Structures are given as C-alpha cells and as structure tokens.
Short mmCIF file of C-alpha atoms and ligand atoms in Angstrom, two decimals:
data_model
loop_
_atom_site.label_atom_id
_atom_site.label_comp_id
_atom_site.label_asym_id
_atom_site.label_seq_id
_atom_site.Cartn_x
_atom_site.Cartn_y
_atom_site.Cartn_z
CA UNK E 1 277.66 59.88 213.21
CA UNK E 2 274.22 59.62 213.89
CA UNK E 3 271.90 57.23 211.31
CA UNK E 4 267.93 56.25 211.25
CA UNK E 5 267.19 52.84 211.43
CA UNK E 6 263.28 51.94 211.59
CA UNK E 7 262.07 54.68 213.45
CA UNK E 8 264.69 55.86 215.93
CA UNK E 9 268.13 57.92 215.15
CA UNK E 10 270.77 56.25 216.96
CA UNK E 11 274.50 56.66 216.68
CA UNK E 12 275.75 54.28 213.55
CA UNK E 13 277.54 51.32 216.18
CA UNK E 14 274.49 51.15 217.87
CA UNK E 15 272.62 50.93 214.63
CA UNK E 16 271.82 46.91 214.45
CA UNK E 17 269.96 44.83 211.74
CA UNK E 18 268.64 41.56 212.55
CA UNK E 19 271.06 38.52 210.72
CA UNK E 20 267.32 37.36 209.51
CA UNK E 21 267.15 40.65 207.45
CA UNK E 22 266.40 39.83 203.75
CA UNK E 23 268.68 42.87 202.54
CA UNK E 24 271.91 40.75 204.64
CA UNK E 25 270.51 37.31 203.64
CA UNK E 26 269.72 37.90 199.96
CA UNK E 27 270.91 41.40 198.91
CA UNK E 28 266.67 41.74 198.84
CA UNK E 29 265.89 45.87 199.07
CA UNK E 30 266.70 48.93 197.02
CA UNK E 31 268.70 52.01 197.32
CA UNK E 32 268.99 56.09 196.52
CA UNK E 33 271.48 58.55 197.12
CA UNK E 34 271.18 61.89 196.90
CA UNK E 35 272.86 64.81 197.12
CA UNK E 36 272.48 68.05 199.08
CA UNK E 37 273.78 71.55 198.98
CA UNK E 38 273.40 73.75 201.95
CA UNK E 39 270.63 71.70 203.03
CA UNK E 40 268.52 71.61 199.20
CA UNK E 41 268.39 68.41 198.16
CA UNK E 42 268.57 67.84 194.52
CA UNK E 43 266.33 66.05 192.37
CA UNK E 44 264.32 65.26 195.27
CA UNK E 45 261.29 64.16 193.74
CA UNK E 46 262.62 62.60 191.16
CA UNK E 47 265.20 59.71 193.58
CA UNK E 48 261.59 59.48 195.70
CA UNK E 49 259.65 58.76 192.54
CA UNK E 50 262.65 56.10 191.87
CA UNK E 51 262.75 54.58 195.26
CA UNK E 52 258.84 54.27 194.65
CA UNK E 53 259.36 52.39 191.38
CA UNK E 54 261.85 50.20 192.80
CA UNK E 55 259.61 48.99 196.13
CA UNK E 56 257.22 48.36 192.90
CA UNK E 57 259.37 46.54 191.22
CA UNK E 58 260.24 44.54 194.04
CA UNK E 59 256.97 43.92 195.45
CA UNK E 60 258.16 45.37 198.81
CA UNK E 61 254.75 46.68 200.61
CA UNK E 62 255.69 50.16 202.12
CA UNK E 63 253.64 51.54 204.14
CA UNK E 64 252.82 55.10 202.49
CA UNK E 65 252.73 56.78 205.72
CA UNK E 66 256.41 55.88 206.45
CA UNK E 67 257.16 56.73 202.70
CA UNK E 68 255.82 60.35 203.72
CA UNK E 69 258.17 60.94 206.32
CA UNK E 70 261.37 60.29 204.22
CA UNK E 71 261.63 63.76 203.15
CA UNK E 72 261.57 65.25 207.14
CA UNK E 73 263.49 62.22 208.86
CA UNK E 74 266.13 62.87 206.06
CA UNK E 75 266.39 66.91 207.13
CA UNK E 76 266.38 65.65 210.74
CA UNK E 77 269.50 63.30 210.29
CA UNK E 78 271.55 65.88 208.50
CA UNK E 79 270.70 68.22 211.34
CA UNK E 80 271.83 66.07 213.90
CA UNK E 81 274.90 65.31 211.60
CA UNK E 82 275.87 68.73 210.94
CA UNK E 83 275.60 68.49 207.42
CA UNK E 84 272.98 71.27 206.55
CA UNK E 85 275.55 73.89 205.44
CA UNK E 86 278.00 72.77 202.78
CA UNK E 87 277.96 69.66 200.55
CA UNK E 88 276.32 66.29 201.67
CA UNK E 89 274.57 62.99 200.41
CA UNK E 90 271.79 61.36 202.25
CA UNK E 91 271.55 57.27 201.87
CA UNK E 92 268.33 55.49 201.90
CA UNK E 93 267.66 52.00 201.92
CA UNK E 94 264.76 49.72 202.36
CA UNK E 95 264.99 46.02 202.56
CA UNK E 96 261.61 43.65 202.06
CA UNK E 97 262.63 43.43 206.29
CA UNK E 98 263.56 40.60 208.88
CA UNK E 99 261.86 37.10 208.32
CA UNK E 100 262.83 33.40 209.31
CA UNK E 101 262.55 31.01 207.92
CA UNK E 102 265.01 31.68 205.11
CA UNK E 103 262.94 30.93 202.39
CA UNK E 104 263.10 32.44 198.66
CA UNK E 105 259.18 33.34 198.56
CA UNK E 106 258.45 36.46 199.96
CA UNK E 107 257.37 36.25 204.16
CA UNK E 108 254.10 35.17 204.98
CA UNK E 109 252.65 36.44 206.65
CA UNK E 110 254.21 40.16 205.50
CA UNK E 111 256.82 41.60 207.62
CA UNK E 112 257.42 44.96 208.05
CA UNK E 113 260.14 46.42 205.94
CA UNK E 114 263.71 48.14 206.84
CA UNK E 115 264.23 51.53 206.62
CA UNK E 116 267.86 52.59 207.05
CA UNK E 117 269.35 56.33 206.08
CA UNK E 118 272.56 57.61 206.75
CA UNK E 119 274.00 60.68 205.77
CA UNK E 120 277.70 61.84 204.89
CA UNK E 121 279.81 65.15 203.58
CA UNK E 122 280.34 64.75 200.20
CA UNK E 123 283.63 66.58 198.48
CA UNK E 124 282.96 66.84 194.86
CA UNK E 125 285.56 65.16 192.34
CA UNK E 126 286.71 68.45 191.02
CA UNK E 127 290.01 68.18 189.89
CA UNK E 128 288.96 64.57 188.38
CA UNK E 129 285.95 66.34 186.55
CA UNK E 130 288.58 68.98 185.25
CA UNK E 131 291.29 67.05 183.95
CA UNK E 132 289.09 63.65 183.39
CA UNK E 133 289.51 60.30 183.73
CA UNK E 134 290.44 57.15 182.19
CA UNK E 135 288.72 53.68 181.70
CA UNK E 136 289.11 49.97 180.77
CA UNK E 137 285.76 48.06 178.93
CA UNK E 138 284.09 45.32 180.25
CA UNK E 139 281.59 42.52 179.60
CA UNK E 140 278.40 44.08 181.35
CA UNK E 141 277.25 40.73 182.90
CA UNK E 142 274.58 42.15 185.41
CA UNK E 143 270.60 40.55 184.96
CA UNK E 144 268.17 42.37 183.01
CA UNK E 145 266.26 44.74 185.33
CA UNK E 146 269.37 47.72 185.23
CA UNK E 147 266.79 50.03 185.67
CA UNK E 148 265.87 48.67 189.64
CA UNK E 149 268.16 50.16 191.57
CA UNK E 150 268.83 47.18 194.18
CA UNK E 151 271.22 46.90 196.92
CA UNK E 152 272.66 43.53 194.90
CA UNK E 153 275.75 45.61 193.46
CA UNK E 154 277.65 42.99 193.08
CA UNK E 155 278.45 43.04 189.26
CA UNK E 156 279.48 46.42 190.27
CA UNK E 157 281.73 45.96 192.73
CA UNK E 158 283.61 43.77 191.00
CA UNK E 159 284.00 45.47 187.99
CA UNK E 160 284.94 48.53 189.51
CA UNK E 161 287.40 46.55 191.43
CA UNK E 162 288.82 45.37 188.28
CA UNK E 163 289.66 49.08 186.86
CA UNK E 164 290.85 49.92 190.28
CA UNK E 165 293.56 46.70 189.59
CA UNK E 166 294.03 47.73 186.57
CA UNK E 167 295.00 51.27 187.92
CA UNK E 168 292.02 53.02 186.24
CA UNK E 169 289.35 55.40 187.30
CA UNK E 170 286.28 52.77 186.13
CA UNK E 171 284.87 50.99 183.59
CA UNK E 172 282.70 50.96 180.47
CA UNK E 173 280.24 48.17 180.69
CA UNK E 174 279.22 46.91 177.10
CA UNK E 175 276.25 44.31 176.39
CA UNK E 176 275.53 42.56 173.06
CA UNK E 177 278.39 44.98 171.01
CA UNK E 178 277.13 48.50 172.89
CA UNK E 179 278.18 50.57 175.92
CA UNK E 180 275.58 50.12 178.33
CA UNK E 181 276.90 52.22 181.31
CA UNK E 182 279.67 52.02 184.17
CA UNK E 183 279.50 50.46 187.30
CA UNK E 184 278.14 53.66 189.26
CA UNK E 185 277.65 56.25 186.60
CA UNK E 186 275.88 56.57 182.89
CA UNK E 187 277.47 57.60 180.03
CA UNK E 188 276.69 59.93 177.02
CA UNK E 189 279.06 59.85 174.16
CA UNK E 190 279.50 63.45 171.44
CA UNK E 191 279.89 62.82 167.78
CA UNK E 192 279.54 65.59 165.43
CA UNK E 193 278.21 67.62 167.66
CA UNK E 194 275.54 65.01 168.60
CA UNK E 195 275.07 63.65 172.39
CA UNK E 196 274.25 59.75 172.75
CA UNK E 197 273.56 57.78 175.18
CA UNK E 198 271.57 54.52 176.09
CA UNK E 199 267.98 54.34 175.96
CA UNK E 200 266.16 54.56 179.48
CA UNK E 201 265.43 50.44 179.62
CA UNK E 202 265.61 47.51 181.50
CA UNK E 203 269.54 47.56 180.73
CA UNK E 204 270.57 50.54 182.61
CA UNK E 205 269.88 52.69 185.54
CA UNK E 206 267.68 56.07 184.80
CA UNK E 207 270.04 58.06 186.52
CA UNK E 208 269.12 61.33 187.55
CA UNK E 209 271.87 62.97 186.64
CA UNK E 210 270.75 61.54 182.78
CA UNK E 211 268.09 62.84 183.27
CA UNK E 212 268.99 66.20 184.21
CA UNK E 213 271.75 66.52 181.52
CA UNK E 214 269.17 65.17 178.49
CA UNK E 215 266.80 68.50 179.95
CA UNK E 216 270.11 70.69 179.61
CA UNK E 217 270.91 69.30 176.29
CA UNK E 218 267.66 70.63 175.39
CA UNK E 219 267.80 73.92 176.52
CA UNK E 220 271.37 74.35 175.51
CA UNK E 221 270.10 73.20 171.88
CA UNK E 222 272.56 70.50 171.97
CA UNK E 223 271.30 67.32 169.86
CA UNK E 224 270.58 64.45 171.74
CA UNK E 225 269.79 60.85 170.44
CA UNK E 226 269.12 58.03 173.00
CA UNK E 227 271.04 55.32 170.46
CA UNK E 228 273.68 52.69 172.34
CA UNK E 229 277.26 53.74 170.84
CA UNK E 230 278.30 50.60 169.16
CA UNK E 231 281.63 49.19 170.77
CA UNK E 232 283.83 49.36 167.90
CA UNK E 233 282.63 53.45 167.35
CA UNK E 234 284.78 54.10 170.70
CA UNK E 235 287.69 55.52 169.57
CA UNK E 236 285.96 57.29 166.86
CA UNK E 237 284.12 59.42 169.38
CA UNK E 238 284.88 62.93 169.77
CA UNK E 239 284.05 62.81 173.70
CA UNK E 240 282.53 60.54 176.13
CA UNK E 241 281.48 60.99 179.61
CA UNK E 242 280.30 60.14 182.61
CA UNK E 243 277.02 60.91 184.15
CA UNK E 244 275.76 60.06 188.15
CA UNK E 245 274.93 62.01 192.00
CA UNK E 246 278.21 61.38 193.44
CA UNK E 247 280.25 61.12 190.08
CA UNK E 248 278.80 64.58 188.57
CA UNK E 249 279.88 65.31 184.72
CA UNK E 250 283.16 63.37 184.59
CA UNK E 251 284.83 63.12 181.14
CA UNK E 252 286.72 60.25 179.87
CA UNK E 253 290.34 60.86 178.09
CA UNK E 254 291.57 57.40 177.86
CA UNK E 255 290.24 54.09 176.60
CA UNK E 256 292.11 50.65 177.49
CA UNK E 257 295.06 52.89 177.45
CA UNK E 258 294.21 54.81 174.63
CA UNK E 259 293.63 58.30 174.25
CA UNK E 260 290.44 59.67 173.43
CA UNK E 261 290.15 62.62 170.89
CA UNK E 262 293.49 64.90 172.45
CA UNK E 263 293.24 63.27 175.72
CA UNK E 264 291.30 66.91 176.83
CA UNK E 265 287.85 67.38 178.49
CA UNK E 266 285.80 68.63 175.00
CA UNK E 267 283.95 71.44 174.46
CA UNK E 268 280.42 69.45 174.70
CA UNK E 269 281.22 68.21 178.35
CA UNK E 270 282.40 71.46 179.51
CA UNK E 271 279.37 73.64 178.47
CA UNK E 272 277.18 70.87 180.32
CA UNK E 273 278.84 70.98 183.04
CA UNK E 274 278.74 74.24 183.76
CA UNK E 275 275.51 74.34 182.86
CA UNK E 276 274.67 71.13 185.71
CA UNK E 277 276.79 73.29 188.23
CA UNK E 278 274.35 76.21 187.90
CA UNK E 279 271.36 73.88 188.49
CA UNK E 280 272.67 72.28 191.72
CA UNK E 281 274.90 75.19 193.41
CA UNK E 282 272.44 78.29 191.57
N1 PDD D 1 275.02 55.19 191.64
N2 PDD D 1 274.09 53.71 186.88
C1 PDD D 1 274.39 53.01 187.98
C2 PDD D 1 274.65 51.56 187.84
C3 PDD D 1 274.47 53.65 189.22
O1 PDD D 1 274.76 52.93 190.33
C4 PDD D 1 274.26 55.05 189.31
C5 PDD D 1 274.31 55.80 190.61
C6 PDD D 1 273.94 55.74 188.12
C7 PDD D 1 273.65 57.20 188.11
O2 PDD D 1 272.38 57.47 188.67
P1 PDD D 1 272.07 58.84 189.38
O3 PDD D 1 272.38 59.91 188.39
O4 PDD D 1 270.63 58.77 189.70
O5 PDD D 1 272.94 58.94 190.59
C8 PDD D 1 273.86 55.03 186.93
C9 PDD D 1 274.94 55.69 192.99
C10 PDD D 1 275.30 57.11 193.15
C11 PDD D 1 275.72 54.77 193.91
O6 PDD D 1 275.57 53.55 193.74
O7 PDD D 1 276.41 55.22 194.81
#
C-alpha cells in the first residue's frame, strides 16, 4: 500500500508524522473521503469545495497551489495502488502541520500544513442496504460546528462503539428532542409520502450523499422538507434511512429493538436508491 504524505508517495510503514503534529497532538485538521468507480470520482467538486470550507473554518492557511494538485496526486496514488478499475475511496487529510512548542494558539510563525491521502478498495454494503439495518438512539453530545468535518471524531467513535456493544448496526444521534444524524451517516426520515431530514447547519455534517439524494428527490418529484423529526415521531415514521460515501442509502428496520413500519426497506428508500446507483455506477 502505497500513501502521499507531504509531497512524496511512500509505502504506508514508511509513511511518518512528526509526534509535534497538531492533527496527533490536538485532533487539529480536517478530513474527506470519497469514493471512486473505475477511476471517476464522485462528487468531486463538491468534497473539494468541503475540504475548502473546512481549512476556512479552521483557519488552516493552504497553500492554493498544493490545493490544485489534490485532484492529480489523488489519480496518481490509486494508480500506484491498483485501484483505478473497480470500487475505491481516496482519504484526504490536512492537519494545521508540525509545531513545538505545544501551545493552543495557532504556530507563529505559520508552519506549513500536513497533507496525508491514502487510498483503499471499497466493497459496497449491499446486502446491508437490501435487507437494512437496525439502530439504538443516543444523546448527540458533539460541539456545535457539525458541519466542519474535523479529524476530532471522537463523539463518534464512541457512540458507534456503543451500538456495536449493543449488537447494533449504529446509532441515531438526537439533540434538544430531534434526530440530528448518526455517527458517520445522515438521515432522512418518509412520512406520508414526505422526505425529512435536518437542516444543513452548524449541527450536522452536509453530507454529500444529502446532498445528492435532496437533488434526486427533486427530480423524482418526491417531497422534501428540511424539518428535524421530533424524537417521539420515531416510531410513527413510515421509513427512515441512512445517508453517507461509504454508507450509501442504508434503511433502518429497527429502533431500540423495535421494528420500524414492517421491519422492510420501503418503497421511498428503494426508488432513491436506485435512482443514487444510476448516478454513481451510470
Ligand atoms: N463520514 N455525517 C457524519 C458525521 C459523517 O461523518 C459523514 C461521512 C456523513 C455523510 O457525509 P458524506 O455523504 O459527505 O459522506 C454525515 C465519512 C464517510 C467518514 O467519516 O468515514
């Protein structure tokens, strides 16, 4: 496996941060993954024009130039990984970069930031996405700036520790009485025919994939409110589902144990689906 780290491609044990990094000291960069078929990446623009955002939002000075090359440095890792025929995902991460002393404030004077990608196959979750999953809720206790997507997963990986104890698939974040979004994924709910899902905010993640399926919605004249499903409306719902790169369209049968609708992927989620499948493999 070969990976990029700050200029050269090197084979991932030889690939070495320094312990003064600010992404190992204080979980200080952002992320994207995204996923390619037969060497098209999907939603390309779109996870750039997030990473952008994010080094915004984080006050991380990129230098444009090195921006620019993501795109070609990305195609050159799959290459030498032999991953531009069939299904892959490409990793990219920047961190604010390497400075001592540890202090909070950001380095002065600037350092130069980390840029690490990796790339891996990717199988898809088919039979999961088929047959569909279950879930436990929990207390959505991440900080309010969802919508950065940072390396500091924490929250995250806890919580979707805690559905993997609890012998689940994942978990249904809620925050002040509504379902926010799980650990790794967004959710839309169906009700009468109706799609929901959280607003794009400060309190989740602007997935892609969201994105992607609220443009499908449209074309497939599906409505489509962006209105947080209320916690207690859960069992009411007709369907709910999951949304993200790596999870796809993943419907949710069962609740804290309890079935959803006739425990069956719905109608709604199906026709979206397919519909998602024919933009990425078409
Ligand atoms: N996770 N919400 C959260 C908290 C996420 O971590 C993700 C993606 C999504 C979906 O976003 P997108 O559709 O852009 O993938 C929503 C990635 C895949 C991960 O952490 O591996």
């Amino acid at each position: 496996m070969i990976v990029y780290l700050d200029g050269d491609f090197l084979r991932q044990e030889e690939a070495k941060i320094s312990v003064a990094d600010r992404g190992f000291i204080f979980g200080d960069g952002i992320y994207e993954v995204i996923r390619v078929v037969n060497g098209n990446f999907f939603r390309e623009k779109e996870h750039l024009d997030r990473l952008k955002e994010g080094l915004e939002g984080l006050k991380i000075d990129f230098d444009p130039s090195e921006k620019a090359k993501i795109p070609e440095v990305s195609r050159e890792l799959l290459k030498k990984n032999n991953q531009l025929t069939g299904e892959a995902t490409v990793y990219l991460q920047i961190t604010r970069g390497a400075a001592w002393p540890r202090t909070h404030t950001f380095p002065e004077p600037t350092v130069k930031p980390t840029l690490y990608i990796s790339t891996d196959t990717f199988i898809p979750h088919t039979e999961l996405h088929e047959k569909g999953v279950d879930v436990i809720t929990l207390s959505d206790v991440r900080w309010k700036r969802c919508n950065l997507k940072t390396i500091q997963l924490l929250p995250n990986i806890l919580a979707k520790q805690k559905a993997a104890e609890a012998g689940v698939n994942s978990a249904v974040m809620i925050r002040d009485g509504v379902i926010t979004e799980s650990p790794n994924a967004n959710i839309f709910a169906v009700r009468d025919g109706v799609l929901y899902t959280f607003p794009a905010s400060n309190y989740i993640l602007n997935g892609i994939t969201r994105q992607t399926v609220i443009e499908l919605a449209d074309k497939l004249q599906i409505p489509l409110k962006e209105t947080p499903i209320r916690e207690e409306e859960l069992y009411d719902l007709d369907e709910l589902f999951f949304t993200g790169t790596t999870t796809d369209i993943q419907p949710i049968i069962e609740i804290n144990g309890r079935r959803l609708a006739d425990g069956k992927p719905g109608q709604v989620v199906k026709k979206i689906r397919k519909a998602y499948n024919e933009r990425m493999y078409g």
